[in-house]
Tab-separated table of C-alpha atoms in Angstrom:
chain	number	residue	atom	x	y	z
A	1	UNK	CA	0.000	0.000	0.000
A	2	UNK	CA	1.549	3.473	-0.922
A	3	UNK	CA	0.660	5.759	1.469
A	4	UNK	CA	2.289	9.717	1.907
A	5	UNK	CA	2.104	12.953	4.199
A	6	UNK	CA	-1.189	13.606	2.074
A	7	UNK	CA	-2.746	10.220	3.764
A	8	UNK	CA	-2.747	11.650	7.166
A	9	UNK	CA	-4.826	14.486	6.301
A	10	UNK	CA	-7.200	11.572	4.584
A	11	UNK	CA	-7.401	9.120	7.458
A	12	UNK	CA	-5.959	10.927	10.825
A	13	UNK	CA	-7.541	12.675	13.662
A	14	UNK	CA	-6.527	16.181	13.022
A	15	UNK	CA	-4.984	16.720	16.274
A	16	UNK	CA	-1.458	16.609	14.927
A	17	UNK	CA	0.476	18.102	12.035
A	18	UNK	CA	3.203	16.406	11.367
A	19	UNK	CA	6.361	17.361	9.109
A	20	UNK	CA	6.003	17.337	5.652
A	21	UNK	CA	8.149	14.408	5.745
A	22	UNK	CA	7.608	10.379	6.382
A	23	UNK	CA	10.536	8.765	8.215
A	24	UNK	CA	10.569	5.400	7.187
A	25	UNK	CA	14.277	3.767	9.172
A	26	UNK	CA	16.500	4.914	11.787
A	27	UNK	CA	20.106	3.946	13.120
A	28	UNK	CA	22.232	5.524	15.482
A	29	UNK	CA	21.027	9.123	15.580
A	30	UNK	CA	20.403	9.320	11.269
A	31	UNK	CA	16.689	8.789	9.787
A	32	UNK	CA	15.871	8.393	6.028
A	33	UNK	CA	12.796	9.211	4.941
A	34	UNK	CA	10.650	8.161	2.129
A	35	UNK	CA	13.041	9.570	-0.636
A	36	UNK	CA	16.138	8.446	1.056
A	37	UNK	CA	17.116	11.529	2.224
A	38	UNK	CA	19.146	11.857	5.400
A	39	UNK	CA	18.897	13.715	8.772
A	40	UNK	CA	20.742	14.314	12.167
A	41	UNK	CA	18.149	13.152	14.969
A	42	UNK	CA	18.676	15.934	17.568
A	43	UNK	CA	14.982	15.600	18.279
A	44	UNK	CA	14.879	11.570	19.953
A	45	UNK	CA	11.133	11.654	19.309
A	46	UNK	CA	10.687	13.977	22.165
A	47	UNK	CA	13.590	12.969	24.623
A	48	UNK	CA	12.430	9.201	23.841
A	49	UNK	CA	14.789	7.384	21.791
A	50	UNK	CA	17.743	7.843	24.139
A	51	UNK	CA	19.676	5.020	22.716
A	52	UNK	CA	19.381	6.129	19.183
A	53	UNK	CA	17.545	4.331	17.103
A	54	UNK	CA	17.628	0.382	16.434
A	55	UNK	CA	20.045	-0.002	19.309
A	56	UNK	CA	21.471	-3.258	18.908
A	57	UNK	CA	20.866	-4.227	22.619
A	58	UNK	CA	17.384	-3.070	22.360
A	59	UNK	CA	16.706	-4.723	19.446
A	60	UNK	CA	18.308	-8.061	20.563
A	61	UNK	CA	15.775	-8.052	23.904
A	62	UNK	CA	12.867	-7.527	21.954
A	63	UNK	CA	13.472	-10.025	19.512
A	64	UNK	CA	14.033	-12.514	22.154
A	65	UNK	CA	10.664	-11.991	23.900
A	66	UNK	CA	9.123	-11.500	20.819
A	67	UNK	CA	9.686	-15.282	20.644
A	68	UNK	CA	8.888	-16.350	24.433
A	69	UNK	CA	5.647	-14.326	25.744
A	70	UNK	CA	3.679	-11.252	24.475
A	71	UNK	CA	1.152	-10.475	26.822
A	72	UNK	CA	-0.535	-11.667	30.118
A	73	UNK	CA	-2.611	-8.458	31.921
A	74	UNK	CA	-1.762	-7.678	35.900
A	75	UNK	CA	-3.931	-11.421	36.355
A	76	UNK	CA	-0.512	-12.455	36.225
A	77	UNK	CA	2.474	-11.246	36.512
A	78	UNK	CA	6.189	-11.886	34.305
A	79	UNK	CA	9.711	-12.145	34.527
A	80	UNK	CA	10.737	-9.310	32.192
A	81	UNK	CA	8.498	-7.188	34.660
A	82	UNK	CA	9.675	-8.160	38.742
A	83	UNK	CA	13.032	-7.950	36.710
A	84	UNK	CA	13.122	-4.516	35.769
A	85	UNK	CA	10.860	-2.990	38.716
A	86	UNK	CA	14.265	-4.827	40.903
A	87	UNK	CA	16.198	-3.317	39.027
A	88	UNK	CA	14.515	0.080	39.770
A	89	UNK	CA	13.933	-0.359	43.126
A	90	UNK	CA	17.790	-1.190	43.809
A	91	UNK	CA	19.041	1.702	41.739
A	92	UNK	CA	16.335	4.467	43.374
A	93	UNK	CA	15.008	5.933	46.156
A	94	UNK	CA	11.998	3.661	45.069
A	95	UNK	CA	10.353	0.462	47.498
A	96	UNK	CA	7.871	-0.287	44.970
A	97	UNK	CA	7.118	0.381	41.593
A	98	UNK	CA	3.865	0.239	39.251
A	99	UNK	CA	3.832	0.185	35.788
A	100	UNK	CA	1.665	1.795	32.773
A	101	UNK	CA	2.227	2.819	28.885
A	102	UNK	CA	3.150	6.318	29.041
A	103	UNK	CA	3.601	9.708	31.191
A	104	UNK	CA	0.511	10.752	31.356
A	105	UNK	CA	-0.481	7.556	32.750
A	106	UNK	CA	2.068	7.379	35.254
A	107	UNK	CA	1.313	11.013	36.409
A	108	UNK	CA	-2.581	9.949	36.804
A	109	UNK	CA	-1.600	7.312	39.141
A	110	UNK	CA	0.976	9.633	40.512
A	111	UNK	CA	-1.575	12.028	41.486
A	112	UNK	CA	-4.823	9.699	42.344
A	113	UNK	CA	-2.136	8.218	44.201
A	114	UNK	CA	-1.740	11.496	46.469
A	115	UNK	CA	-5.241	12.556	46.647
A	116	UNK	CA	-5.716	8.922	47.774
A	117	UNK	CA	-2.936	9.538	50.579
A	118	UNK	CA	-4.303	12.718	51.818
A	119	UNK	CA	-7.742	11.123	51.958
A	120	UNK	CA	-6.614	8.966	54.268
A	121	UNK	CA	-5.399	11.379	56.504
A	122	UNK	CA	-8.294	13.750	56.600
A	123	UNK	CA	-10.612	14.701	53.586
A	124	UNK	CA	-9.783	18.407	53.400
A	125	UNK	CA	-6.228	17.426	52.602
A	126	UNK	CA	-6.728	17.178	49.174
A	127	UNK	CA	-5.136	20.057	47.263
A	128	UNK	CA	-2.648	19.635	44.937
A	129	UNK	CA	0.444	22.409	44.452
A	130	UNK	CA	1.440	22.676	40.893
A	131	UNK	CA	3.694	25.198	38.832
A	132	UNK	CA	2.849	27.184	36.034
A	133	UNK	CA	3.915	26.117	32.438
A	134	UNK	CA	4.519	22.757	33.544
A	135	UNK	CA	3.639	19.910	31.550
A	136	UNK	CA	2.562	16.414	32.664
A	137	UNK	CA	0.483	14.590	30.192
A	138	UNK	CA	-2.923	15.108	28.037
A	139	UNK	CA	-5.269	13.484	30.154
A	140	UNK	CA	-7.656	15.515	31.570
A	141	UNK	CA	-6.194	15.297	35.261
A	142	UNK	CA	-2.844	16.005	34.117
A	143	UNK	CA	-3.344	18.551	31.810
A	144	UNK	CA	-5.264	20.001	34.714
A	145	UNK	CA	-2.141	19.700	37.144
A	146	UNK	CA	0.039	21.078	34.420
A	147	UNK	CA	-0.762	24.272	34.470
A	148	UNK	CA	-0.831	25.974	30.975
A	149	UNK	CA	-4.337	27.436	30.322
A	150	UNK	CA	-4.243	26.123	26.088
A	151	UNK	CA	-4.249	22.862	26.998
A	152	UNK	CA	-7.606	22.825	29.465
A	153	UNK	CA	-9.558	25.544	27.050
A	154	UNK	CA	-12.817	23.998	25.685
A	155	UNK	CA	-12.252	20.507	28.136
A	156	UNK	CA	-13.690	22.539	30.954
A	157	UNK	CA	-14.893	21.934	33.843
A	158	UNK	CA	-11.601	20.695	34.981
A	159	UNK	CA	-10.730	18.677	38.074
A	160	UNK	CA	-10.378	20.966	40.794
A	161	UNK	CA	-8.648	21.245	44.031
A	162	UNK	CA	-5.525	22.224	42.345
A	163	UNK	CA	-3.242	25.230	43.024
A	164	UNK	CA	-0.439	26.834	40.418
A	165	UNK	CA	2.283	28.551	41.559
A	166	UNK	CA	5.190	30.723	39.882
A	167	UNK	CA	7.953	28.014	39.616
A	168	UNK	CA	11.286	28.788	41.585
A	169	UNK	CA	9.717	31.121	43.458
A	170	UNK	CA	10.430	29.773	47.484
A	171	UNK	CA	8.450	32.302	48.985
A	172	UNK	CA	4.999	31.845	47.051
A	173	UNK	CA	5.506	27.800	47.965
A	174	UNK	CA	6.228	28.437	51.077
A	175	UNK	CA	2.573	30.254	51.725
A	176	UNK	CA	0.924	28.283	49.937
A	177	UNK	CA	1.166	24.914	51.365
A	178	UNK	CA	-0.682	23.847	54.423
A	179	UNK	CA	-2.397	21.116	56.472
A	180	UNK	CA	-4.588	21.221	53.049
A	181	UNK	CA	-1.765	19.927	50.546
A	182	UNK	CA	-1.912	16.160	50.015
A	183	UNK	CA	1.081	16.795	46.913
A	184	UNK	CA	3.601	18.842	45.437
A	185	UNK	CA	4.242	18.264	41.929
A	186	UNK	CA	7.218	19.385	39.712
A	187	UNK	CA	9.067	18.463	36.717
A	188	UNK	CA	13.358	18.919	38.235
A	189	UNK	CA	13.681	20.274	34.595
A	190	UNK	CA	10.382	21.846	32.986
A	191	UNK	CA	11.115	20.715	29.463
A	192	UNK	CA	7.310	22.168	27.512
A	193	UNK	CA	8.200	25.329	29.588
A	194	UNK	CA	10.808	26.072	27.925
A	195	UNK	CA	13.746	24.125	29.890
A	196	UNK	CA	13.695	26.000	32.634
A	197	UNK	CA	15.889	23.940	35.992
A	198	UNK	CA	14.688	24.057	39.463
A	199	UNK	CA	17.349	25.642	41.529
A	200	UNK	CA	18.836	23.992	43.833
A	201	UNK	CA	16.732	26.071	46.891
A	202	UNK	CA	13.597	25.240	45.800
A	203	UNK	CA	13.736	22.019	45.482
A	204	UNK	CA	15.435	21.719	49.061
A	205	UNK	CA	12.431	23.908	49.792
A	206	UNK	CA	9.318	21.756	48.554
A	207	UNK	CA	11.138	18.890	49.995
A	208	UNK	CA	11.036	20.378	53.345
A	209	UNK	CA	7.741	21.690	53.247
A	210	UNK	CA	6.325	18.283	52.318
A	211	UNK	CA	7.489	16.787	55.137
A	212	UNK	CA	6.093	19.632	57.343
A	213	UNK	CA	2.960	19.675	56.119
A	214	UNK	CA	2.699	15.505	55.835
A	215	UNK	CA	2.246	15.680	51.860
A	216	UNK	CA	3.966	13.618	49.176
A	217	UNK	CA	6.539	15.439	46.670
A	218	UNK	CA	6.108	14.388	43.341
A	219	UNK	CA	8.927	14.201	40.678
A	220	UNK	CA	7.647	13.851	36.543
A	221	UNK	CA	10.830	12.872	35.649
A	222	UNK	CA	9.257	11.516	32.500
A	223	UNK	CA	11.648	14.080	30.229
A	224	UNK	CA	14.581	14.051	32.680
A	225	UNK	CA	14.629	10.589	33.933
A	226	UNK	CA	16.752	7.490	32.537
A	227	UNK	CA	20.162	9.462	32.073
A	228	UNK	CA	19.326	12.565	30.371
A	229	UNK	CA	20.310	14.856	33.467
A	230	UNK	CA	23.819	13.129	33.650
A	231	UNK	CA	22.374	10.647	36.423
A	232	UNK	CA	19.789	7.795	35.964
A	233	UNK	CA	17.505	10.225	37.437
A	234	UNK	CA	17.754	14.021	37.876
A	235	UNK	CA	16.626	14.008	41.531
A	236	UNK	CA	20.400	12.727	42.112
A	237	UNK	CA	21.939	15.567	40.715
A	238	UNK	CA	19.907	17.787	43.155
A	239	UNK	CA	20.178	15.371	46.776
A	240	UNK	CA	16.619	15.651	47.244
A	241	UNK	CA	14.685	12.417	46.771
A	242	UNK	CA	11.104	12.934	46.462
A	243	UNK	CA	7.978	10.312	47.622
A	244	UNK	CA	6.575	9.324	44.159
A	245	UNK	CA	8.761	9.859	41.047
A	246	UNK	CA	7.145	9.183	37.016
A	247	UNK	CA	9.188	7.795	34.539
A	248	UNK	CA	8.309	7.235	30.940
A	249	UNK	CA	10.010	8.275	27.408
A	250	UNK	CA	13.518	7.281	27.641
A	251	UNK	CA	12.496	4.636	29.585
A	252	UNK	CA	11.417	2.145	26.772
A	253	UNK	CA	14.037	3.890	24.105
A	254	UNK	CA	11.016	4.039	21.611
A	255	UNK	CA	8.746	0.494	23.334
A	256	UNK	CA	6.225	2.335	25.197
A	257	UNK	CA	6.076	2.001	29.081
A	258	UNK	CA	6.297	4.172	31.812
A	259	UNK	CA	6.515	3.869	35.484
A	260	UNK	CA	5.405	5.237	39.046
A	261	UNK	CA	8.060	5.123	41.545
A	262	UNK	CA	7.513	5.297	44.986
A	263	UNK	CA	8.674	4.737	48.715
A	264	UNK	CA	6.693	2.009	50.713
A	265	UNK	CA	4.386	4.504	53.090
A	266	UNK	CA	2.972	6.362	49.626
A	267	UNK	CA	2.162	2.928	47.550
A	268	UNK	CA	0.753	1.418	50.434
A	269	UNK	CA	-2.251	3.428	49.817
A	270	UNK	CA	-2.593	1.999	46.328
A	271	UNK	CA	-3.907	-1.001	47.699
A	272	UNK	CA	-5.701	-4.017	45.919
A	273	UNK	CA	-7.932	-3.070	43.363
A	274	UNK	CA	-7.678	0.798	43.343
A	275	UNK	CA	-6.020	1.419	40.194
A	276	UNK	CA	-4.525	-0.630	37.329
A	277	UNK	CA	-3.386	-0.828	33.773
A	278	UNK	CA	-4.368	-3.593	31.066
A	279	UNK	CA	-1.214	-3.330	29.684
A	280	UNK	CA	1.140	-2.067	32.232
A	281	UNK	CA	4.264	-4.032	32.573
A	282	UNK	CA	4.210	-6.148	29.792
A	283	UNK	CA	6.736	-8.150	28.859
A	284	UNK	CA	7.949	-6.975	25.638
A	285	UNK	CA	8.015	-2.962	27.100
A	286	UNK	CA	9.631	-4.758	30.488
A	287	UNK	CA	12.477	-6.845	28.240
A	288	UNK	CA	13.159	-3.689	26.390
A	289	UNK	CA	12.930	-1.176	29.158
A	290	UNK	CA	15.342	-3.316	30.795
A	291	UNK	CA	17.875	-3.364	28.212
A	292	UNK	CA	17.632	0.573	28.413
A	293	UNK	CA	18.603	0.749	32.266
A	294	UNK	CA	21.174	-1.932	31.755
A	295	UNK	CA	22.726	0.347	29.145
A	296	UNK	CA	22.282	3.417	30.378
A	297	UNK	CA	23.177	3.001	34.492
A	298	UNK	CA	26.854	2.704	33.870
A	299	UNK	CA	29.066	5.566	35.354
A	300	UNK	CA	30.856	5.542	31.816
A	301	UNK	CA	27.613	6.472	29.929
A	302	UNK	CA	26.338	8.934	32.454
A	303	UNK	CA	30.036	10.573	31.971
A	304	UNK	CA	29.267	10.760	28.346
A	305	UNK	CA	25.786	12.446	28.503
A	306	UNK	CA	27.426	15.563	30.564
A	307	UNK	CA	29.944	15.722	27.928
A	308	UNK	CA	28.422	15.265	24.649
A	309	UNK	CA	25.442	17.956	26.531
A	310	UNK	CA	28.486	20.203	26.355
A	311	UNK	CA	29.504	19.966	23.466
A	312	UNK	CA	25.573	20.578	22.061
A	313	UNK	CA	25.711	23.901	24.644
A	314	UNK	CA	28.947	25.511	23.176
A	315	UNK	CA	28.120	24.338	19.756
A	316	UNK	CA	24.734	26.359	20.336
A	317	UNK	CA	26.266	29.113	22.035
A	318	UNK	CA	28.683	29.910	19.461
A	319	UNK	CA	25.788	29.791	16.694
A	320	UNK	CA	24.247	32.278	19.007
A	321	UNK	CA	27.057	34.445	19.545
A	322	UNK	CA	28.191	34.836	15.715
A	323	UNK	CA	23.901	35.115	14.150
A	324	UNK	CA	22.127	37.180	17.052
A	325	UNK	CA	19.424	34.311	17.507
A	326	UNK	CA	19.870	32.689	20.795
A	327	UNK	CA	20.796	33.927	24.605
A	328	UNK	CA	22.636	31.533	26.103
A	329	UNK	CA	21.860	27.907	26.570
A	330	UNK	CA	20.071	26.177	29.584
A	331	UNK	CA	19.292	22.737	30.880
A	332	UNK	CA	20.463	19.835	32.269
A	333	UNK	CA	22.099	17.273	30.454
A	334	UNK	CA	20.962	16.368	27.186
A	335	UNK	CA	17.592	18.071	28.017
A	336	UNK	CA	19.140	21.502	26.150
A	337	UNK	CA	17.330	24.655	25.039
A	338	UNK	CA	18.360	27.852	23.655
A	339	UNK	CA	16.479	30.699	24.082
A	340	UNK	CA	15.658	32.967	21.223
A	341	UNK	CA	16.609	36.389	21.586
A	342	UNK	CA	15.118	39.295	21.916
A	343	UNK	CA	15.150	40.029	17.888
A	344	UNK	CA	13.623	36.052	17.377
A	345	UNK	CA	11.127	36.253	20.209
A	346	UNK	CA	8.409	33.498	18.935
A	347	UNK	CA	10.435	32.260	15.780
A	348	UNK	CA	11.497	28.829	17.220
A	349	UNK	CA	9.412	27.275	15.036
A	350	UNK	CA	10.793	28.984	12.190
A	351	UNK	CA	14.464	27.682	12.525
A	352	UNK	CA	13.053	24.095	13.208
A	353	UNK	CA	11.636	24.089	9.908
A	354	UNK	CA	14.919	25.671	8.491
A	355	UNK	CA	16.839	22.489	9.971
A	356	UNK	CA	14.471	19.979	8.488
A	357	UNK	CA	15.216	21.644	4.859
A	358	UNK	CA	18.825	21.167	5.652
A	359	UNK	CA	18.758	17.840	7.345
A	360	UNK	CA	18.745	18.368	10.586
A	361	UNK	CA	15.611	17.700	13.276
A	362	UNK	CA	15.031	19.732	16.423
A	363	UNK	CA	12.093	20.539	18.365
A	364	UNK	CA	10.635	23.587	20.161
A	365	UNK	CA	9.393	24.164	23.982
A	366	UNK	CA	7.053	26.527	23.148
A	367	UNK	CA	7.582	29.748	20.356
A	368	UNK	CA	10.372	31.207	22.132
A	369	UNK	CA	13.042	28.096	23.259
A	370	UNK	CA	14.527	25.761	20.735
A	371	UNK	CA	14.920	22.433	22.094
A	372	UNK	CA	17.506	19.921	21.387
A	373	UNK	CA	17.033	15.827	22.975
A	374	UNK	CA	19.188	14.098	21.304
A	375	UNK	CA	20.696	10.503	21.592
A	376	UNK	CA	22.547	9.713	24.896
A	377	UNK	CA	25.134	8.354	23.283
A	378	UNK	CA	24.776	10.659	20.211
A	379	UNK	CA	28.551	10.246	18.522
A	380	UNK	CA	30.956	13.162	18.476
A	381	UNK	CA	30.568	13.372	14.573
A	382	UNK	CA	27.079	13.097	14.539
A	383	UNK	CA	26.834	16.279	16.874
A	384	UNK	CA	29.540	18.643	14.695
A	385	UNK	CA	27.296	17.805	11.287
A	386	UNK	CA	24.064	18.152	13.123
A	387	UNK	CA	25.017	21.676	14.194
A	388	UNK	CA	27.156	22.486	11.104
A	389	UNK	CA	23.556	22.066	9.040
A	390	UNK	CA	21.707	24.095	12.075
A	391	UNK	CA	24.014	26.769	11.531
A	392	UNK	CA	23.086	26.422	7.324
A	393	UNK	CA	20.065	26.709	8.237
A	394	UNK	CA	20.292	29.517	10.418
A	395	UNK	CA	22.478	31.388	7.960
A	396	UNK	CA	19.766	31.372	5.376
A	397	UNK	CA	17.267	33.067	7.664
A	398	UNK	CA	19.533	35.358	8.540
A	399	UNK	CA	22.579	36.374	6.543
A	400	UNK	CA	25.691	36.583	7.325
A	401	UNK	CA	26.867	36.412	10.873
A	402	UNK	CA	26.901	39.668	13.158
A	403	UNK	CA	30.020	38.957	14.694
A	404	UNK	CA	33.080	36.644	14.793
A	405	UNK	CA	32.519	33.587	17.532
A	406	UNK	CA	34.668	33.737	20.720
């Protein structure tokens, strides 16, 4: 069957618009598409395919399940599955772990999981503290929790019970929690806000004020988590180590799965039969998943990420520097964005598409950050060509360079 581009529009829910472009095979941190034509992956289908793509390992677990056991439901349970949640348990802060598809699945049970907790303290301590421009899924819950007014306009009424705050800001968290908050939620990175880090105070501070206040502290480390920040999880490069922790993207490499972590006193109110997942931790997203943290938690590979991120920053910087289009760079680890400047306020878009023309994919967090979330073990070579043809493309937009790089 020939299908193109043109067959989405045909036979897709609308809800997407993809590139003009079909990807049809991956390896390493290259795509072709349809015509052959080649691109530099700096993009990892949305901080997902942290391995590259068609990792040998990867593909080498999945292959061998494919061939032993496909599917069971939580009726039963599988060997790919008490492997890998051991195998989180013993590398975390984590007692127990439960498993889903995805991040916005792990953040629902994340946070029915808290409103379940403070229940069972005392049914005014329900409220939920949140931050502004954070992102944690598109159900309606956790686009509710997330705290960007586009993606809850026309789905009202929304949950309630939830509170946003300015994010980073110590003093508005610390008035606003009380005897009232079951949760504290917050991304360590917020990666649809534009990459914007926590400091290092306020996460000290939530962590503190949960424990005052008897509430859980939530981490979505579904962006940051599985060796993007440098560590297998971005709580470790701050020494604060919340209650309940979501993993998802990276965690599969491309399989879909995702995870709630969490210490024994907050899953013990997740007892039998409050929640579940059809799907969750089967054994082909298990075998795979575990291939991923078998690859990825090794101190040589974590090394890696903070250098190859630095190379990406500088490499960005300098582009920055010499064409008047970005501030400086942010993030943590391979979770990178650059800014646009004053002069390219809302153009991010525009210098995605220019990569695309010249072979080379990025992403936005919203109009006014490029984002870059690349391959953890992206090669040397492979970042120098994908920012050579970012620079191309940047070139053609705007000329010739306004200054000489330092």
């Amino acid at each position: 069957m020939n299908v193109t581009r043109s067959t989405f529009n045909e036979v897709m829910v609308l809800n997407y618009q993809p590139a003009d472009i079909v990807p049809v095979r991956g390896e390493g941190s290259r795509l072709w598409d349809q015509a052959g034509r080649e691109y530099v992956d700096f993009a990892g289908g949305i901080a997902v395919t942290l391995l590259g793509h068609c990792h040998p390992k990867l593909v080498a677990a999945l292959t061998e399940q494919a061939g032993k056991l496909w599917h069971l439901s939580n009726v039963m349970t599988n060997e790919p599955a008490l492997r890998l949640a051991k195998k989180l348990v013993d590398a975390t802060f984590a007692d127990r772990v439960f498993f889903c598809n995805s991040g916005a699945e792990a953040n629902e049970a994340a946070f029915k999981l808290a409103r379940r907790y403070g229940n069972a303290i005392d049914p005014a301590k329900h409220e939920i503290i949140a931050f502004y421009n954070a992102f944690h899924g598109r159900t309606l819950f956790t686009v509710s929790v997330g705290g960007q007014a586009k993606y809850t306009q026309g789905f009202e009424p929304i949950p309630g019970g939830i509170r946003h705050l300015p994010f980073n800001d110590v003093a508005a968290l610390e008035a606003a929690v009380s005897s009232n908050t079951c949760a504290i939620v917050l991304e360590p990175v917020q990666g649809e806000g534009g990459i914007m880090p926590a400091s290092p105070a306020f996460m000290a501070a939530a962590r503190r004020l949960a424990d005052q206040h008897k509430a859980l502290l939530i981490f979505d480390e579904v962006q940051t988590g599985v060796g993007r920040s440098g560590h297998l999880y971005a709580y470790q490069h701050y020494g604060v180590a919340p209650d309940v922790l979501t993993t998802a993207k990276g965690l599969g490499g491309g399989f879909p799965i995702g995870a709630m972590l969490a210490t024994q006193a907050a899953a013990d109110v997740l007892a039998f039969g409050t929640h579940g997942s059809t799907y969750g931790g089967n054994p082909l997203a298990c075998a795979v998943a575990e291939a991923v943290i078998d690859t990825v938690n090794d101190p040589a590979v974590l090394a890696g990420v903070t250098h190859r991120a630095q190379l990406i920053r500088d490499g960005l910087d300098s582009i920055g520097r010499r064409y008047g289009v970005f501030a400086p760079s942010r993030g943590l680890g391979m979770l990178i964005g650059a800014p646009m400047s004053e002069a390219w306020k809302g153009r991010s878009k525009d210098i995605v598409n220019a990569g695309l023309a010249q072979g080379v994919w990025a992403l936005v967090a919203g109009p006014d950050v490029l984002r870059l979330a690349p391959s953890l073990v992206i090669s040397e070579a492979d970042i120098a060509e994908g920012l050579r043809r970012l620079e191309v493309a940047i070139a053609q937009l705007v000329g010739a360079p306004k200054a000489a790089a330092a």
